[in-house]
Tab-separated table of C-alpha atoms in Angstrom:
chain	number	residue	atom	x	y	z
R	1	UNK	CA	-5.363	-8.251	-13.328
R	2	UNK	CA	-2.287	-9.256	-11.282
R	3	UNK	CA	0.632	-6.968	-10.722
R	4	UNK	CA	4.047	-7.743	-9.796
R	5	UNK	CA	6.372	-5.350	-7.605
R	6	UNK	CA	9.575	-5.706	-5.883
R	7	UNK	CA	10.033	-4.272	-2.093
R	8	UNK	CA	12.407	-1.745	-1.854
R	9	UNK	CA	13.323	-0.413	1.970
R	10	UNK	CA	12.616	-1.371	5.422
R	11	UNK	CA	9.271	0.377	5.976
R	12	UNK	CA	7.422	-3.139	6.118
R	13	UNK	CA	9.633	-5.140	7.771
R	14	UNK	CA	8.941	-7.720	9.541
R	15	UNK	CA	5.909	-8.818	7.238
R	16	UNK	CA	7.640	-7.654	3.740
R	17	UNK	CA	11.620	-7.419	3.248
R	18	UNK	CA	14.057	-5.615	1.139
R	19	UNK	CA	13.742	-7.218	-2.367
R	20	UNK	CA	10.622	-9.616	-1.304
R	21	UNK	CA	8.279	-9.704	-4.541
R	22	UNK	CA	4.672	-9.374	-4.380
R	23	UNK	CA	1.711	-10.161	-6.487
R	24	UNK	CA	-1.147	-7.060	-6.517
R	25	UNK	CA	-4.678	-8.258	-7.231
R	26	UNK	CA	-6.637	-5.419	-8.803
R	27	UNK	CA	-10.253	-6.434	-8.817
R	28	UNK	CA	-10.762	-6.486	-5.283
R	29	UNK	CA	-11.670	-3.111	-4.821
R	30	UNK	CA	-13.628	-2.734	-8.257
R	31	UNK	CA	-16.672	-3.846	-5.957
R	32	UNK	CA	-15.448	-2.453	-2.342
R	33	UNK	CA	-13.226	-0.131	-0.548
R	34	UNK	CA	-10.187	-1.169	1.226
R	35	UNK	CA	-10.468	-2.385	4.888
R	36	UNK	CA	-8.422	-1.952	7.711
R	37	UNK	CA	-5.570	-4.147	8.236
R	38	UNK	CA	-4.811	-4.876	4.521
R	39	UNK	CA	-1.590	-4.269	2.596
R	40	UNK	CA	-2.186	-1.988	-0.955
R	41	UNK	CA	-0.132	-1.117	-3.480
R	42	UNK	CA	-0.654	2.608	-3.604
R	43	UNK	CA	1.068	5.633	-5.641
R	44	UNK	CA	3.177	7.825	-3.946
R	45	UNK	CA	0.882	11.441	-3.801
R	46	UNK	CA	3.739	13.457	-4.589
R	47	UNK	CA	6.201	11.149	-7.296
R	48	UNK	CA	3.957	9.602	-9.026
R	49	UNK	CA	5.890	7.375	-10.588
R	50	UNK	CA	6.466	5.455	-7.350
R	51	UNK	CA	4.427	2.764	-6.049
R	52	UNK	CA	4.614	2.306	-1.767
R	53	UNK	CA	3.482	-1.092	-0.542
R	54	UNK	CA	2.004	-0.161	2.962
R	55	UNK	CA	-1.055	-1.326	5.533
R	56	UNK	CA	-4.657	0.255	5.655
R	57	UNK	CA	-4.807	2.211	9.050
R	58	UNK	CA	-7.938	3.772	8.540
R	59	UNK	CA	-10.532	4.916	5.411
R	60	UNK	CA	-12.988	7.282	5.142
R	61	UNK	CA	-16.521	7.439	3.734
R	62	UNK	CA	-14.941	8.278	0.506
R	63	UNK	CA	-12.149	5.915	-0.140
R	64	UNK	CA	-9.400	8.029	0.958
R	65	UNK	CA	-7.037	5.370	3.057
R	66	UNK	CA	-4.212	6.511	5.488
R	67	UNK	CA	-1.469	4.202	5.312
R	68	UNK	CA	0.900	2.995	7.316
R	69	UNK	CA	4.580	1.235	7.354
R	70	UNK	CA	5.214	-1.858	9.683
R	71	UNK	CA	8.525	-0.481	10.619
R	72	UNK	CA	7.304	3.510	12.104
R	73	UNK	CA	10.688	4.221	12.057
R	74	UNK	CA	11.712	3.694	9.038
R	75	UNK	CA	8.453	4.473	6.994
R	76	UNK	CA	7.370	7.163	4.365
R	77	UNK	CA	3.667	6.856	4.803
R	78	UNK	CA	0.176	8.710	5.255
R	79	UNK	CA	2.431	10.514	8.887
R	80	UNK	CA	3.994	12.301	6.436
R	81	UNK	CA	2.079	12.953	3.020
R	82	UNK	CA	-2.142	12.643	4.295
R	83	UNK	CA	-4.465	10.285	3.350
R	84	UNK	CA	-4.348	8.206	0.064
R	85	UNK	CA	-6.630	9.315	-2.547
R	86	UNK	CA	-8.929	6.108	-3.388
R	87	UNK	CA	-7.762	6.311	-6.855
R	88	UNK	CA	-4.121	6.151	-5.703
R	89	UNK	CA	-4.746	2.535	-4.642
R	90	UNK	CA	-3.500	0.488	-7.009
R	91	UNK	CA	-4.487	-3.036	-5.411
R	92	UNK	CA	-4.278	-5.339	-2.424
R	93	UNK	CA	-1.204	-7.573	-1.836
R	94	UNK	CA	-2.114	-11.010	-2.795
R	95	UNK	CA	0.802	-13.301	-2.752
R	96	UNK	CA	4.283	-12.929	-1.515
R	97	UNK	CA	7.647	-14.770	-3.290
């Protein structure tokens, strides 16, 4: 249940550059929600077909997470779209390569 994705921008930098790949474990958060502090793979709300690798700011009872970019000003996060639904979050960021 391992995913691979390739970064693409600065919103991470300095923890994840342009063109880093990353493994995404999935079963994780079969059992639990995210916590604070990790970095998910999560869908973009509005274009789907993107995936955003960002850090867990906060979550709510229900699983929603806001999300956040290491680099504020160069991020498209939760500042500008809301929370991420729970179902949105495809997994946490395992490995880095």
């Amino acid at each position: 249940m391992l995913r691979r994705f390739r970064v693409e921008g600065h919103s991470m930098e300095p923890c994840f550059r342009w063109g880093d790949r990353v493994l995404v474990e999935r079963w994780s958060f079969t059992k639990r929600w995210p916590r604070e502090g990790e970095v998910v793979a999560v869908r973009h709300p509005f274009r789907r077909e993107r995936v955003l690798i960002k850090r867990v700011a906060c979550v709510w009872e229900d699983g929603q997470c806001f999300v956040i970019g290491e680099n504020p000003s160069d991020s498209h996060d939760s500042r500008h779209f809301g929370a991420v639904q729970r179902e949105d979050v495809i997994g946490r960021v395992w490995f880095r390569y």
